[in-house]
CSV table of C-alpha atoms and ligand atoms in Angstrom, one decimal:
chain,number,residue,atom,x,y,z
A,1421,GLY,CA,61.1,9.5,8.2
A,1422,ASP,CA,62.2,9.9,11.8
A,1423,THR,CA,63.0,7.4,14.4
A,1424,LEU,CA,61.0,7.6,17.9
A,1425,ILE,CA,61.6,5.9,20.8
A,1426,VAL,CA,58.5,5.7,23.3
A,1427,ASP,CA,59.9,4.4,26.4
A,1428,ALA,CA,56.6,4.0,28.6
A,1429,SER,CA,58.2,2.9,31.5
A,1430,ASN,CA,59.9,6.4,32.1
A,1431,GLY,CA,57.3,8.3,30.2
A,1432,LEU,CA,59.6,9.6,27.3
A,1433,VAL,CA,59.4,9.8,23.7
A,1434,ILE,CA,63.1,10.1,22.1
A,1435,LEU,CA,63.3,11.6,18.9
A,1436,ASN,CA,65.5,10.7,16.4
A,1437,PRO,CA,68.2,9.1,18.8
A,1438,ASP,CA,71.7,8.5,18.0
A,1439,ALA,CA,73.1,5.3,17.7
A,1440,ALA,CA,74.4,4.8,21.3
A,1441,GLN,CA,70.7,5.4,22.1
A,1442,LEU,CA,69.3,3.0,20.0
A,1443,MET,CA,71.4,0.3,20.7
A,1444,GLU,CA,71.0,0.7,24.2
A,1445,TYR,CA,67.1,0.6,23.6
A,1446,ARG,CA,67.5,-2.1,21.6
A,1447,GLN,CA,69.2,-3.9,24.5
A,1448,PHE,CA,66.5,-2.8,26.7
A,1449,GLN,CA,63.5,-4.2,24.4
A,1450,ALA,CA,65.7,-7.8,23.8
A,1451,ARG,CA,65.8,-7.9,27.9
A,1452,MET,CA,61.9,-6.8,28.3
A,1453,ALA,CA,61.0,-10.0,25.8
A,1454,ALA,CA,62.9,-12.0,27.8
A,1455,VAL,CA,60.9,-10.8,31.3
A,1456,GLU,CA,57.6,-11.2,29.1
A,1457,THR,CA,58.3,-14.4,28.4
A,1458,THR,CA,59.6,-15.3,32.1
A,1459,LEU,CA,56.0,-13.5,33.5
A,1460,GLY,CA,53.8,-15.8,30.8
A,1461,GLU,CA,54.8,-18.7,31.9
A,1462,ILE,CA,54.0,-17.1,35.6
A,1463,ALA,CA,50.4,-16.0,34.5
A,1464,HIS,CA,48.8,-19.4,35.0
A,1465,LEU,CA,50.3,-20.4,38.5
A,1466,PRO,CA,48.8,-19.6,41.7
A,1467,ALA,CA,48.7,-16.7,43.0
A,1468,MET,CA,49.9,-17.9,46.7
A,1469,THR,CA,52.9,-16.6,48.7
A,1470,LEU,CA,55.9,-18.9,49.7
A,1471,ASP,CA,54.3,-20.0,53.1
A,1472,GLY,CA,51.2,-20.9,51.3
A,1473,THR,CA,48.8,-18.1,51.6
A,1474,PRO,CA,46.3,-17.9,48.6
A,1475,ILE,CA,45.6,-14.7,47.5
A,1476,THR,CA,43.0,-13.6,45.1
A,1477,VAL,CA,43.8,-11.5,41.9
A,1478,GLN,CA,41.6,-10.5,39.8
A,1479,ALA,CA,41.3,-7.9,36.5
A,1480,ASN,CA,39.7,-4.5,36.1
A,1481,ILE,CA,38.5,-3.7,32.8
A,1482,GLU,CA,36.5,-0.9,30.8
A,1483,PHE,CA,34.8,-3.1,28.3
A,1484,PRO,CA,33.8,-6.9,27.7
A,1485,HIS,CA,36.2,-7.7,25.4
A,1486,GLU,CA,39.4,-6.8,27.7
A,1487,ILE,CA,38.3,-10.0,29.4
A,1488,PRO,CA,39.7,-12.9,27.4
A,1489,ILE,CA,43.3,-11.1,27.7
A,1490,ALA,CA,42.7,-10.8,31.9
A,1491,LEU,CA,42.2,-14.4,31.8
A,1492,GLN,CA,44.9,-14.9,29.6
A,1493,LYS,CA,47.1,-12.9,32.0
A,1494,GLY,CA,45.9,-15.1,34.7
A,1495,ALA,CA,42.8,-13.1,36.9
A,1496,THR,CA,40.5,-15.4,38.4
A,1497,GLY,CA,37.9,-12.6,37.7
A,1498,ILE,CA,37.1,-9.1,36.9
A,1499,GLY,CA,37.0,-7.1,40.7
A,1500,LEU,CA,36.2,-3.8,38.8
A,1501,TYR,CA,34.3,-3.4,35.8
A,1502,ARG,CA,34.1,0.3,34.9
A,1503,THR,CA,30.8,0.4,33.3
A,1504,GLU,CA,31.3,4.2,32.9
A,1505,PHE,CA,33.3,3.6,29.9
A,1506,LEU,CA,30.4,2.3,27.9
A,1507,TYR,CA,28.7,5.5,28.4
A,1508,LEU,CA,31.7,7.3,27.2
A,1509,ALA,CA,32.1,5.7,24.1
A,1510,SER,CA,28.3,6.7,23.3
A,1511,GLU,CA,27.2,9.9,21.7
A,1512,GLN,CA,24.1,9.0,23.6
A,1513,ALA,CA,23.1,7.4,26.7
A,1514,PRO,CA,23.3,3.4,26.3
A,1515,SER,CA,19.8,2.0,26.7
A,1516,GLU,CA,19.1,-0.7,29.1
A,1517,GLU,CA,18.9,-3.5,26.6
A,1518,GLN,CA,22.4,-1.8,25.7
A,1519,GLN,CA,23.8,-2.4,29.2
A,1520,PHE,CA,22.1,-6.0,29.7
A,1521,ALA,CA,23.9,-6.9,26.3
A,1522,ALA,CA,27.7,-5.9,27.6
A,1523,ILE,CA,27.2,-7.5,30.9
A,1524,CYS,CA,25.6,-10.8,29.4
A,1525,GLU,CA,28.6,-10.8,27.1
A,1526,ALA,CA,31.2,-10.0,29.8
A,1527,SER,CA,28.9,-12.9,31.7
A,1528,ARG,CA,29.5,-15.5,29.0
A,1529,MET,CA,33.1,-14.9,28.6
A,1530,LEU,CA,33.8,-14.9,32.2
A,1531,GLU,CA,31.7,-18.6,32.6
A,1532,GLY,CA,30.8,-18.6,35.9
A,1533,ARG,CA,33.7,-16.4,37.4
A,1534,PRO,CA,32.7,-13.6,39.7
A,1535,LEU,CA,32.5,-10.2,38.0
A,1536,THR,CA,31.9,-7.0,40.2
A,1537,ILE,CA,30.4,-4.7,38.3
A,1538,ARG,CA,30.7,-0.6,39.3
A,1539,THR,CA,27.6,1.7,38.8
A,1540,LEU,CA,28.4,5.1,37.0
A,1541,ASP,CA,31.6,6.9,37.8
A,1542,LEU,CA,31.0,9.7,35.4
A,1543,GLY,CA,31.8,13.2,35.8
A,1544,ALA,CA,35.3,14.9,36.7
A,1545,ASP,CA,38.0,13.1,34.5
A,1546,LYS,CA,35.3,11.1,33.3
A,1547,LEU,CA,32.7,13.0,31.7
A,1548,ALA,CA,30.7,11.9,28.6
A,1549,ARG,CA,30.3,14.3,25.5
A,1550,TRP,CA,26.1,14.0,25.7
A,1551,ALA,CA,26.5,14.7,29.6
A,1552,GLU,CA,28.7,18.0,28.7
A,1553,ALA,CA,26.0,18.7,26.6
A,1554,ASP,CA,23.3,18.7,29.2
A,1555,ALA,CA,21.6,16.0,29.1
A,1556,LEU,CA,22.3,15.2,32.5
A,1557,GLY,CA,21.9,18.8,33.7
A,1558,VAL,CA,25.9,18.6,34.3
A,1559,VAL,CA,27.2,22.3,34.8
A,1560,PRO,CA,30.7,23.8,35.0
A,1561,GLU,CA,31.8,23.6,38.4
A,1562,ALA,CA,34.6,25.0,39.5
A,1563,ASN,CA,35.8,21.5,41.5
A,1564,PRO,CA,34.4,18.6,39.4
A,1565,PHE,CA,36.3,16.2,41.5
A,1566,LEU,CA,34.5,17.5,44.6
A,1567,GLY,CA,31.2,17.9,42.8
A,1568,ALA,CA,28.4,16.3,41.2
A,1569,ARG,CA,29.9,13.5,39.9
A,1570,SER,CA,29.7,9.7,40.4
A,1571,ILE,CA,27.4,8.2,42.9
A,1572,ARG,CA,26.2,11.6,43.4
A,1573,LEU,CA,25.3,12.2,39.4
A,1574,CYS,CA,23.5,8.8,39.8
A,1575,LEU,CA,21.5,10.4,43.1
A,1576,GLN,CA,20.3,13.2,41.1
A,1577,ASN,CA,19.4,11.0,37.8
A,1578,LEU,CA,17.2,8.4,39.1
A,1579,PRO,CA,16.0,7.3,35.5
A,1580,LEU,CA,20.0,6.9,33.8
A,1581,PHE,CA,20.6,5.1,37.3
A,1582,LYS,CA,17.6,2.9,37.3
A,1583,THR,CA,18.4,2.2,34.1
A,1584,GLN,CA,21.4,0.7,34.6
A,1585,LEU,CA,20.5,-1.2,37.8
A,1586,ARG,CA,17.8,-2.7,36.0
A,1587,ALA,CA,20.3,-3.8,33.3
A,1588,ILE,CA,22.4,-5.1,36.3
A,1589,LEU,CA,19.8,-7.0,38.1
A,1590,ARG,CA,18.1,-8.6,35.1
A,1591,ALA,CA,22.0,-10.0,34.1
A,1592,SER,CA,21.9,-11.3,37.7
A,1593,THR,CA,20.3,-14.6,36.9
A,1594,GLN,CA,22.6,-15.9,35.1
A,1595,ALA,CA,26.0,-14.9,36.5
A,1596,ASN,CA,28.1,-14.3,39.4
A,1597,LEU,CA,27.4,-10.7,39.6
A,1598,ARG,CA,28.0,-8.0,42.5
A,1599,ILE,CA,26.9,-4.6,42.6
A,1600,MET,CA,29.2,-2.1,43.5
A,1601,PHE,CA,28.6,1.8,44.3
A,1602,PRO,CA,31.7,4.1,43.6
A,1603,MET,CA,32.6,7.3,45.5
A,1604,ILE,CA,30.5,6.7,48.7
A,1605,SER,CA,31.1,9.4,51.1
A,1606,SER,CA,29.1,8.7,53.7
A,1607,VAL,CA,26.4,6.1,55.5
A,1608,MET,CA,23.5,8.4,54.2
A,1609,GLU,CA,25.0,8.3,50.4
A,1610,LEU,CA,24.8,4.0,50.5
A,1611,ARG,CA,21.5,4.1,52.4
A,1612,GLN,CA,19.9,6.2,49.6
A,1613,ALA,CA,21.7,3.9,46.6
A,1614,ARG,CA,20.7,0.9,48.2
A,1615,MET,CA,17.1,2.7,48.5
A,1616,VAL,CA,17.1,3.1,44.6
A,1617,LEU,CA,18.0,-0.4,44.3
A,1618,ALA,CA,15.5,-1.6,46.3
A,1619,ASP,CA,13.0,0.1,44.6
A,1620,VAL,CA,14.1,-1.4,41.2
A,1621,MET,CA,13.9,-4.4,42.8
A,1622,GLU,CA,10.4,-4.3,43.5
A,1623,ASP,CA,9.8,-3.0,40.3
A,1624,LEU,CA,11.2,-6.0,38.3
A,1625,GLU,CA,9.2,-8.0,41.0
A,1626,GLU,CA,5.8,-6.5,39.9
A,1627,GLU,CA,7.1,-7.4,36.1
A,1628,ALA,CA,7.9,-10.8,37.3
A,1629,THR,CA,11.0,-10.4,35.9
A,1630,PRO,CA,13.5,-12.6,37.4
A,1631,PHE,CA,16.7,-11.7,39.4
A,1632,LYS,CA,18.8,-12.4,42.0
A,1633,HIS,CA,17.9,-11.2,45.0
A,1634,ASP,CA,20.7,-11.5,47.4
A,1635,ILE,CA,23.2,-10.2,44.8
A,1636,PRO,CA,26.2,-9.3,47.1
A,1637,VAL,CA,26.1,-4.6,47.1
A,1638,GLY,CA,29.2,-3.3,48.2
A,1639,ILE,CA,31.1,0.0,48.0
A,1640,MET,CA,34.3,1.7,47.0
A,1641,VAL,CA,36.3,3.1,49.6
A,1642,GLU,CA,38.1,6.1,47.9
A,1643,VAL,CA,37.3,9.0,49.9
A,1644,PRO,CA,38.6,9.4,53.4
A,1645,SER,CA,35.5,10.3,54.8
A,1646,ALA,CA,34.4,6.1,53.9
A,1647,ALA,CA,37.7,5.2,55.1
A,1648,LEU,CA,37.5,6.7,58.6
A,1649,GLN,CA,33.7,5.2,59.1
A,1650,ALA,CA,34.5,1.7,57.5
A,1651,THR,CA,33.3,0.1,60.5
A,1652,THR,CA,30.2,1.8,60.3
A,1653,LEU,CA,29.6,1.6,56.4
A,1654,ALA,CA,30.3,-2.3,56.8
A,1655,ARG,CA,27.0,-2.5,58.6
A,1656,ASP,CA,25.3,-1.5,55.0
A,1657,ALA,CA,28.1,-2.6,52.9
A,1658,ASP,CA,28.6,-6.7,51.6
A,1659,PHE,CA,32.0,-5.8,50.4
A,1660,PHE,CA,34.7,-3.2,50.1
A,1661,SER,CA,37.0,-2.4,47.5
A,1662,ILE,CA,39.7,0.3,48.2
A,1663,GLY,CA,40.0,2.7,45.2
A,1664,THR,CA,43.6,4.1,46.2
A,1665,ASN,CA,43.3,5.8,42.6
A,1666,ASP,CA,40.9,8.4,44.2
A,1667,LEU,CA,41.8,7.7,47.9
A,1668,ILE,CA,45.2,9.1,47.1
A,1669,GLN,CA,44.1,12.3,46.0
A,1670,TYR,CA,41.6,12.9,47.9
A,1671,THR,CA,44.2,12.3,51.3
A,1672,VAL,CA,46.8,14.3,50.0
A,1673,ALA,CA,44.7,17.2,48.0
A,1674,VAL,CA,46.4,16.1,44.7
A,1675,ASP,CA,44.6,16.1,41.5
A,1676,ARG,CA,45.7,13.0,40.0
A,1677,GLY,CA,45.7,13.8,36.6
A,1678,ASN,CA,47.8,17.1,37.4
A,1679,GLU,CA,51.3,16.8,36.0
A,1680,ARG,CA,52.5,19.8,38.2
A,1681,ILE,CA,52.5,18.3,41.0
A,1682,ALA,CA,53.0,14.5,40.3
A,1683,SER,CA,55.6,14.1,42.2
A,1684,LEU,CA,52.9,14.9,45.3
A,1685,TYR,CA,50.3,12.1,44.1
A,1686,THR,CA,51.6,8.8,46.0
A,1687,GLY,CA,50.4,6.1,48.5
A,1688,ALA,CA,53.6,6.0,50.1
A,1689,HIS,CA,52.3,9.1,51.9
A,1690,PRO,CA,51.6,7.8,55.5
A,1691,ALA,CA,48.2,9.2,56.0
A,1692,VAL,CA,47.1,7.2,53.0
A,1693,LEU,CA,48.9,3.5,54.3
A,1694,LYS,CA,46.8,4.3,58.0
A,1695,LEU,CA,43.2,5.1,55.9
A,1696,ILE,CA,44.2,1.4,53.7
A,1697,LYS,CA,45.3,-0.4,56.9
A,1698,GLU,CA,42.3,1.3,59.1
A,1699,THR,CA,39.4,-0.2,56.2
A,1700,VAL,CA,41.3,-3.4,55.9
A,1701,ARG,CA,41.5,-3.8,59.7
A,1702,ALA,CA,37.3,-2.2,60.2
A,1703,ALA,CA,36.5,-5.1,57.7
A,1704,GLN,CA,37.9,-8.1,59.5
A,1705,ARG,CA,36.1,-7.0,62.7
A,1706,ALA,CA,33.1,-6.7,60.6
A,1707,ARG,CA,33.6,-10.0,58.5
A,1708,THR,CA,33.2,-7.9,55.4
A,1709,ASP,CA,34.8,-8.8,52.2
A,1710,VAL,CA,37.8,-6.5,51.3
A,1711,SER,CA,39.8,-6.2,48.3
A,1712,LEU,CA,41.5,-2.9,46.8
A,1713,CYS,CA,41.4,-2.3,43.2
A,1714,GLY,CA,43.5,0.8,42.5
A,1715,GLU,CA,46.6,0.8,40.7
A,1716,MET,CA,49.0,0.5,44.2
A,1717,GLY,CA,47.5,-3.0,44.0
A,1718,GLY,CA,49.7,-3.9,40.8
A,1719,ASP,CA,52.7,-2.3,42.1
A,1720,PRO,CA,55.4,-4.5,42.9
A,1721,LEU,CA,56.7,-2.2,45.7
A,1722,PHE,CA,53.6,-2.0,47.6
A,1723,LEU,CA,51.4,-5.1,47.3
A,1724,PRO,CA,53.8,-6.9,49.8
A,1725,VAL,CA,52.8,-4.1,52.3
A,1726,LEU,CA,49.3,-4.6,51.6
A,1727,LEU,CA,49.5,-7.6,52.2
A,1728,GLY,CA,51.3,-7.5,55.6
A,1729,MET,CA,48.0,-5.1,56.1
A,1730,GLY,CA,46.1,-8.5,55.9
A,1731,LEU,CA,44.6,-7.6,51.8
A,1732,ARG,CA,44.3,-11.3,50.5
A,1733,SER,CA,42.6,-9.5,47.2
A,1734,VAL,CA,43.3,-7.4,44.7
A,1735,SER,CA,42.2,-6.0,41.4
A,1736,ILE,CA,44.8,-4.4,39.0
A,1737,ALA,CA,45.2,-3.7,35.4
A,1738,PRO,CA,45.3,-7.2,33.7
A,1739,PRO,CA,48.8,-6.7,31.8
A,1740,ALA,CA,50.0,-5.8,35.8
A,1741,ILE,CA,49.0,-9.5,37.0
A,1742,PRO,CA,51.6,-11.4,36.0
A,1743,GLU,CA,54.6,-9.3,38.2
A,1744,ALA,CA,52.0,-9.5,41.0
A,1745,LYS,CA,51.8,-13.3,41.3
A,1746,ARG,CA,55.6,-12.8,40.8
A,1747,ILE,CA,55.8,-11.1,44.0
A,1748,ILE,CA,53.5,-13.0,45.7
A,1749,ARG,CA,54.9,-16.3,45.0
A,1750,SER,CA,58.5,-15.0,45.8
A,1751,VAL,CA,57.3,-13.4,49.6
A,1752,THR,CA,56.4,-14.7,53.0
A,1753,LEU,CA,53.1,-13.4,54.7
A,1754,ALA,CA,55.6,-12.9,57.5
A,1755,GLN,CA,58.0,-10.8,55.4
A,1756,CYS,CA,55.0,-8.6,54.3
A,1757,GLN,CA,53.8,-8.0,58.3
A,1758,ARG,CA,57.5,-7.3,58.9
A,1759,MET,CA,57.2,-4.8,56.2
A,1760,ALA,CA,54.2,-3.5,56.5
A,1761,ARG,CA,54.6,-2.8,60.6
A,1762,LYS,CA,58.0,-1.2,59.7
A,1763,VAL,CA,56.1,1.4,56.7
A,1764,LEU,CA,53.6,2.7,59.2
A,1765,SER,CA,56.2,3.3,61.7
A,1766,LEU,CA,57.5,5.8,59.4
A,1767,ASP,CA,57.3,9.7,58.8
A,1768,THR,CA,57.2,10.8,55.5
A,1769,ASP,CA,56.3,9.2,51.9
A,1770,ARG,CA,60.3,9.5,51.1
A,1771,GLU,CA,61.4,7.1,53.6
A,1772,VAL,CA,58.4,4.7,53.1
A,1773,THR,CA,59.4,4.2,49.2
A,1774,ASN,CA,63.3,3.9,50.4
A,1775,PHE,CA,62.0,1.1,52.7
A,1776,VAL,CA,59.9,-0.4,50.6
A,1777,THR,CA,62.3,-0.2,47.6
A,1778,ASP,CA,65.5,-1.5,49.3
A,1779,GLN,CA,63.1,-4.7,50.8
A,1780,MET,CA,62.0,-5.4,47.7
A,1781,GLN,CA,65.0,-5.4,45.7
A,1782,ARG,CA,66.5,-7.9,47.8
A,1783,LEU,CA,63.4,-10.5,48.1
A,1784,VAL,CA,62.5,-10.5,44.8
A,1785,PRO,CA,66.0,-9.2,42.5
A,1786,ASP,CA,64.3,-10.6,39.5
A,1787,ALA,CA,61.4,-8.4,39.6
A,1788,PHE,CA,63.4,-5.1,39.8
A,1789,HIS,CA,66.7,-6.1,37.7
A,1790,ARG,CA,67.0,-4.4,34.5
A,1791,ARG,CA,63.6,-3.3,33.9
A,1792,SER,CA,63.7,0.3,32.7
A,1793,ILE,CA,66.5,2.5,32.0
A,1794,GLU,CA,67.6,5.5,33.5
A,1795,PRO,CA,66.0,9.0,32.0
B,524,PEP,C1,40.0,4.2,42.3
B,524,PEP,O1,39.6,5.4,42.2
B,524,PEP,O2,41.2,4.0,42.7
B,524,PEP,C2,39.8,3.2,41.1
B,524,PEP,C3,39.8,1.9,41.0
B,524,PEP,O3,38.6,3.6,40.0
B,524,PEP,P1,38.9,4.9,39.4
B,524,PEP,O4,40.5,4.8,39.0
B,524,PEP,O5,38.2,4.4,37.9
B,524,PEP,O6,38.4,6.1,39.8
B,525,MG,MG1,37.9,5.8,41.7
């Protein structure tokens, strides 16, 4: 019989609010409903800056059933399919057929739109029960985020990795697919992963199973060593997707899931901004396609700075898409470039945050007015 207010924008649950709080939140709820209506109208307008530069806005998903919502929110494709969630939701490793079916289902719903499939990013915060139960030889580690996770886990468990690659390749004949390796931290790791992929292709050829031979193969740039070696990695990768969620935690040494140090976890850190800038520049020089699929890409404060650094493509959570489109449609590239130049000259994350907040409140006041209640 208690009354609860769940204020997700501030991460609060208010138990038995008083009358004044209740009224304040009812008004806030009404304002948010109005904001949602406006954003709903923006969802299907082109993502184009005021001066006419087109920006690709795709969606991040964990399950194919999210695709209709992503399209409804205005995504033009899926820039990150986190395939590990199929594993996390199962009691045991999903079979090749189950994975093939999931990819085919996703492709059907996308009707030819692009689908970037990230290979298994298991481990650390994403550990399946059956993996914990030793199916992969996973043992407790002192520093799991620095441990045998993600592509490392796959390279140490080739049957698991090959099963997934077979499923993706088999589905590639009837869909617009790209393969993306997560957590690449060295050139050798990428070459090893590509060798495994080549092995799987050879097996399929021998069986006369059709697949798309020239399927694009790219990497997540989410470890500082990869960002710093982007020029070299671009020789072996068809595309980059910058994963700021992990790039931030590895750059500033702050666990992304640790509440006690949450205030230190920020993409406004000048070192993070420099790594993003360098990665984009390296990709441009090598003519390698580059996108960004971390949460930062959907943050109204940082999206213009990212465009100013040269990014023309982001993949973000579906609910963030209409707001991102509103921001893109409200700025010129010249404004974004000026902001990017300025933030790259600042010394602290606080200066960066203050600067972008001030700029964006002026440029897109609608996006910042009355969006939240001060806690
Ligand atoms: C990232 O690290 O930025 C990313 C998009 O992947 P995930 O959040 O799944 O680690
Ligand atoms: Mg990541």
